[in-house]
Every structure is written in C-alpha cells, then in structure tokens.
Amino acid sequence: MGVDVATVTDEVEQEVSTGSLPVWDQVERLAQEAHARSHLHDEGVVADYIPVLAQADPSLFGVCVAEASGPVHAVGDAAVEFSVQSISKAFVYALVCEEHGHEVVRDRVGVNNTGLSFNSVIAVELNDGHPMNPMVNAGALATTALVPGASFAEKWEHVRTGLSRFAGRQLELDGVVYRSESATNTRNKAIARLLQSYGRIELDPLEVVDVYTRQCALRVSARDLAVMGATLADGGVNPVTGERVVSGQVCRDTLAVLAATGMYERSGEWLFEIGLPAKSGVSGGIVAVAPGKGAIGTFSPPLDPAGNSVRGRLATAYLSRALGLNVFASSAQPSAQRGADEAGRGA
Ligand code: GLN
C-alpha cells in the first residue's frame, strides 16, 4: 500500500471545503426540470434475477434533492418505496467504520475497485480471498460480518436501526423481496463460503448472507435516499432530524469509497461525467452526495447494461451540472482577486 499517509497527516486538523447550493426556489425548479427532462427516456431493462423485482413498474420515476441545511425537494414518485438493495452497502459500511475505525475496515475489506462485476467470484480468487471492495457483494458480506452484535438478530437490528437513523424514520423489511432473494441467492451463499474458506469470515457464512439479504430488502423511497445521502454530506448529522448518526471522518471515508467503487465497473465513467460519489442498486435507486451541500436520491427501475438506473443517471447528471455539484469543477479566480491574494502572501 506504500508509506502510511498518517506519517505526515497525524495531528493535522482536517480542514473542510464546502460551498452552498442556489436559493430554495431555484433548487426546487431545477429538481422539477431534472425530472421532466429525464422522464422522456424509456430505455433500459428492469432487473429480474431476483424474481420479484421483475414485477416493478418501469414507469415509476422519483427525484429528490435534500439540502445539507435541511430543505427537501421531492418530485414525481419520490415517496414510492422500493427495496434499497446494493445502496445499503454504503450505509452499512459507514456504520461498520464508525464501530471499528478506518484502519481495521480498510485492512479487512479494502477500498479498491475490483474491475469485475458486483457478484464476481473470480475477484475473490484473484486476490487471495481479500474482498478488496466493500461495494461489491464479497466486500459487502465481509462488511456485514463486522456489524456489532452478539447474535445475528442483534446484528440485523443494528443495521435496521442504523439505516433508519440515516433516513430519519423507521425503515421496514420488505418480506416479499427478502423471501424472493433468499430463495435464489445461491451465488451470494457461494461467495460467503469462499470468503470463509480463506478465513475472511469467521462467523456462520449463511447467517451473514441472511443479514445481508435483509439489509438489501429494507424499503426506502427516493426521498429517503436523498436524506440518507445528505447525512453523509452534512458531516454525519441528519439534516432533517438533527441527529448525529456517524462521525465526519466516517462520512469522508465512505464518500471516498463511493467515488472509487459505488457505480460498479462504471465508477470511473460516472465520476468523469457526473463528478459525485454515488451508489446505485439493482431495484433502480441511486444516491449521489455533494459534500457540504446535500444529496440527490432517484428511483426508476429500468437499468442500463452496467446496472445503473437510466433515468436516475440522467437526472443526477443534470442536477450535478445545474446545481454546481461536481466535486472536480472549479473556475479561475478573478485576476484582481489573484493579485490581492499574492500581495497578501508577500509574493
Ligand atoms: N441484493 C442484491 C444482490 O446481492 C443487491 C445487488 C445490487 O443492488 N447490485 O445481488
């Protein structure tokens, strides 16, 4: 991994760079515009490898922007509930980092993109059983295994209450989705057994898969995703309830992982086009986070070949530009300001 950055950063105060969103009316108008423009697209296919997901209505489309300062802008089907699926990986990761700290989770689970599909078995084999990436199934299973709790029932309760605190309301299990996935998730069971064979999971692997399958079946709306994301954008405090859910450092770590790995094998392309840490799920949700500013939650079931919601990607791309959210965007300082700054520094 190279020299530990802590050798130079230890005891250095973390400075944060934040910006602000446009005024309320403008955010409201742009959220509506994002919905209207993206709604026209009916490309994509609804996922069907979890049988019940195939019944999703492809016309549903919700967009929501939650500001880190509290206001929430919901458009279209933003209150419709669906199973959170892989997006749970981001928030369970944050809860586990909060519990065990940055180094333990980095060493046990990893922070790099595997470059292979989210349910890849080969990725585990190629890396000597190290999961590498908490946003694909192997790494997510290894992460769920680290959830605190003396029993599996306690671990599941920790996950459910933790994700509910991010959302600011009690999230419920979708029993139909849970049973449909439990009956067909032989591949996830195989991945968990493989991790066990490498000594990467010490607990009963099938119980770990069960907690993971439950976490994926929690019901959320696009609005919930926006508030959950805005909590990561607000240094770990839920901007709607005011409750601290995780530390600022955990938010930073989680968003770094999402930037590198949140959008499957298209994470680089997503960052290049949209410039925001984000996570998507197979039922059609996406959450994208603008640190210090807020988050976007979208829901539309039809997926592109990479597994990302077609309309969700388009709406997020529009909002990233129109609201000035791309974390890599900058404009040159006005020249008068540049001169004054240089004079101030004695240049
Ligand atoms: N529960 C799903 C699985 O493990 C989540 C996948 C996803 O959203 N990409 O297959």
PDB file of N, CA, C and O and ligand atoms in Angstrom, residues 49-50 85-87 89 118 137 181 188 212 216 264 280-283, ligand 1:
ATOM      1  N   TYR A  49     -33.193 -10.914 -11.990  1.00  0.00           N
ATOM      2  CA  TYR A  49     -32.517 -12.087 -11.410  1.00  0.00           C
ATOM      3  C   TYR A  49     -32.988 -12.360  -9.988  1.00  0.00           C
ATOM      4  O   TYR A  49     -32.846 -13.467  -9.478  1.00  0.00           O
ATOM      5  N   ILE A  50     -33.561 -11.320  -9.334  1.00  0.00           N
ATOM      6  CA  ILE A  50     -34.313 -11.564  -8.100  1.00  0.00           C
ATOM      7  C   ILE A  50     -35.769 -11.551  -8.589  1.00  0.00           C
ATOM      8  O   ILE A  50     -36.269 -10.498  -9.020  1.00  0.00           O
ATOM      9  N   GLN A  85     -31.612  -2.510  -1.818  1.00  0.00           N
ATOM     10  CA  GLN A  85     -30.593  -3.345  -2.480  1.00  0.00           C
ATOM     11  C   GLN A  85     -29.175  -2.862  -2.198  1.00  0.00           C
ATOM     12  O   GLN A  85     -28.860  -2.546  -1.072  1.00  0.00           O
ATOM     13  N   SER A  86     -28.342  -2.778  -3.240  1.00  0.00           N
ATOM     14  CA  SER A  86     -26.910  -2.506  -3.016  1.00  0.00           C
ATOM     15  C   SER A  86     -26.613  -1.160  -2.367  1.00  0.00           C
ATOM     16  O   SER A  86     -25.501  -0.961  -1.883  1.00  0.00           O
ATOM     17  N   ILE A  87     -27.572  -0.248  -2.397  1.00  0.00           N
ATOM     18  CA  ILE A  87     -27.301   1.066  -1.792  1.00  0.00           C
ATOM     19  C   ILE A  87     -27.092   0.903  -0.279  1.00  0.00           C
ATOM     20  O   ILE A  87     -26.384   1.685   0.352  1.00  0.00           O
ATOM     21  N   LYS A  89     -25.197  -1.097   1.016  1.00  0.00           N
ATOM     22  CA  LYS A  89     -23.773  -1.363   1.247  1.00  0.00           C
ATOM     23  C   LYS A  89     -23.052  -0.105   1.742  1.00  0.00           C
ATOM     24  O   LYS A  89     -22.167  -0.168   2.596  1.00  0.00           O
ATOM     25  N   PHE A 118     -20.380  -7.002  -9.773  1.00  0.00           N
ATOM     26  CA  PHE A 118     -20.648  -6.903  -8.333  1.00  0.00           C
ATOM     27  C   PHE A 118     -20.786  -8.259  -7.653  1.00  0.00           C
ATOM     28  O   PHE A 118     -20.577  -8.375  -6.457  1.00  0.00           O
ATOM     29  N   ASN A 137     -20.470  -7.571  -3.771  1.00  0.00           N
ATOM     30  CA  ASN A 137     -21.068  -8.495  -2.800  1.00  0.00           C
ATOM     31  C   ASN A 137     -20.060  -9.123  -1.839  1.00  0.00           C
ATOM     32  O   ASN A 137     -20.340  -9.237  -0.648  1.00  0.00           O
ATOM     33  N   GLU A 181     -35.403 -13.113  -2.739  1.00  0.00           N
ATOM     34  CA  GLU A 181     -33.938 -13.167  -2.886  1.00  0.00           C
ATOM     35  C   GLU A 181     -33.351 -14.344  -2.097  1.00  0.00           C
ATOM     36  O   GLU A 181     -32.438 -15.011  -2.585  1.00  0.00           O
ATOM     37  N   ASN A 188     -24.535 -15.651  -3.792  1.00  0.00           N
ATOM     38  CA  ASN A 188     -24.045 -14.939  -2.614  1.00  0.00           C
ATOM     39  C   ASN A 188     -23.636 -15.925  -1.519  1.00  0.00           C
ATOM     40  O   ASN A 188     -22.664 -15.700  -0.795  1.00  0.00           O
ATOM     41  N   TYR A 212     -27.282  -9.796   5.300  1.00  0.00           N
ATOM     42  CA  TYR A 212     -27.052  -9.001   4.079  1.00  0.00           C
ATOM     43  C   TYR A 212     -28.322  -8.960   3.206  1.00  0.00           C
ATOM     44  O   TYR A 212     -28.702  -7.899   2.690  1.00  0.00           O
ATOM     45  N   CYS A 216     -30.587  -5.601   2.216  1.00  0.00           N
ATOM     46  CA  CYS A 216     -30.906  -5.241   0.827  1.00  0.00           C
ATOM     47  C   CYS A 216     -32.409  -5.100   0.622  1.00  0.00           C
ATOM     48  O   CYS A 216     -32.857  -4.440  -0.308  1.00  0.00           O
ATOM     49  N   TYR A 264     -20.399   0.357  -9.702  1.00  0.00           N
ATOM     50  CA  TYR A 264     -19.925  -0.873 -10.345  1.00  0.00           C
ATOM     51  C   TYR A 264     -18.687  -0.592 -11.209  1.00  0.00           C
ATOM     52  O   TYR A 264     -17.885   0.267 -10.862  1.00  0.00           O
ATOM     53  N   SER A 280     -25.508   2.912  -6.544  1.00  0.00           N
ATOM     54  CA  SER A 280     -26.775   2.513  -7.151  1.00  0.00           C
ATOM     55  C   SER A 280     -27.146   1.114  -6.696  1.00  0.00           C
ATOM     56  O   SER A 280     -26.328   0.376  -6.143  1.00  0.00           O
ATOM     57  N   GLY A 281     -28.399   0.759  -6.929  1.00  0.00           N
ATOM     58  CA  GLY A 281     -28.903  -0.565  -6.557  1.00  0.00           C
ATOM     59  C   GLY A 281     -29.735  -1.138  -7.684  1.00  0.00           C
ATOM     60  O   GLY A 281     -30.256  -0.397  -8.527  1.00  0.00           O
ATOM     61  N   VAL A 282     -29.878  -2.450  -7.651  1.00  0.00           N
ATOM     62  CA  VAL A 282     -30.471  -3.169  -8.776  1.00  0.00           C
ATOM     63  C   VAL A 282     -31.990  -2.942  -8.891  1.00  0.00           C
ATOM     64  O   VAL A 282     -32.566  -3.195  -9.945  1.00  0.00           O
ATOM     65  N   SER A 283     -32.619  -2.420  -7.847  1.00  0.00           N
ATOM     66  CA  SER A 283     -34.056  -2.145  -7.974  1.00  0.00           C
ATOM     67  C   SER A 283     -34.313  -0.778  -8.604  1.00  0.00           C
ATOM     68  O   SER A 283     -35.463  -0.403  -8.811  1.00  0.00           O
TER      69      SER A 283
HETATM   70  N1  GLN B   1     -29.224  -7.979  -3.059  1.00  0.00           N
HETATM   71  C1  GLN B   1     -28.624  -7.845  -4.356  1.00  0.00           C
HETATM   72  C2  GLN B   1     -27.581  -8.931  -4.572  1.00  0.00           C
HETATM   73  O1  GLN B   1     -26.862  -9.264  -3.690  1.00  0.00           O
HETATM   74  C3  GLN B   1     -28.035  -6.469  -4.497  1.00  0.00           C
HETATM   75  C4  GLN B   1     -27.408  -6.250  -5.834  1.00  0.00           C
HETATM   76  C5  GLN B   1     -27.392  -4.851  -6.326  1.00  0.00           C
HETATM   77  O2  GLN B   1     -28.213  -3.998  -5.978  1.00  0.00           O
HETATM   78  N2  GLN B   1     -26.474  -4.606  -7.228  1.00  0.00           N
HETATM   79  O3  GLN B   1     -27.480  -9.495  -5.615  1.00  0.00           O
END
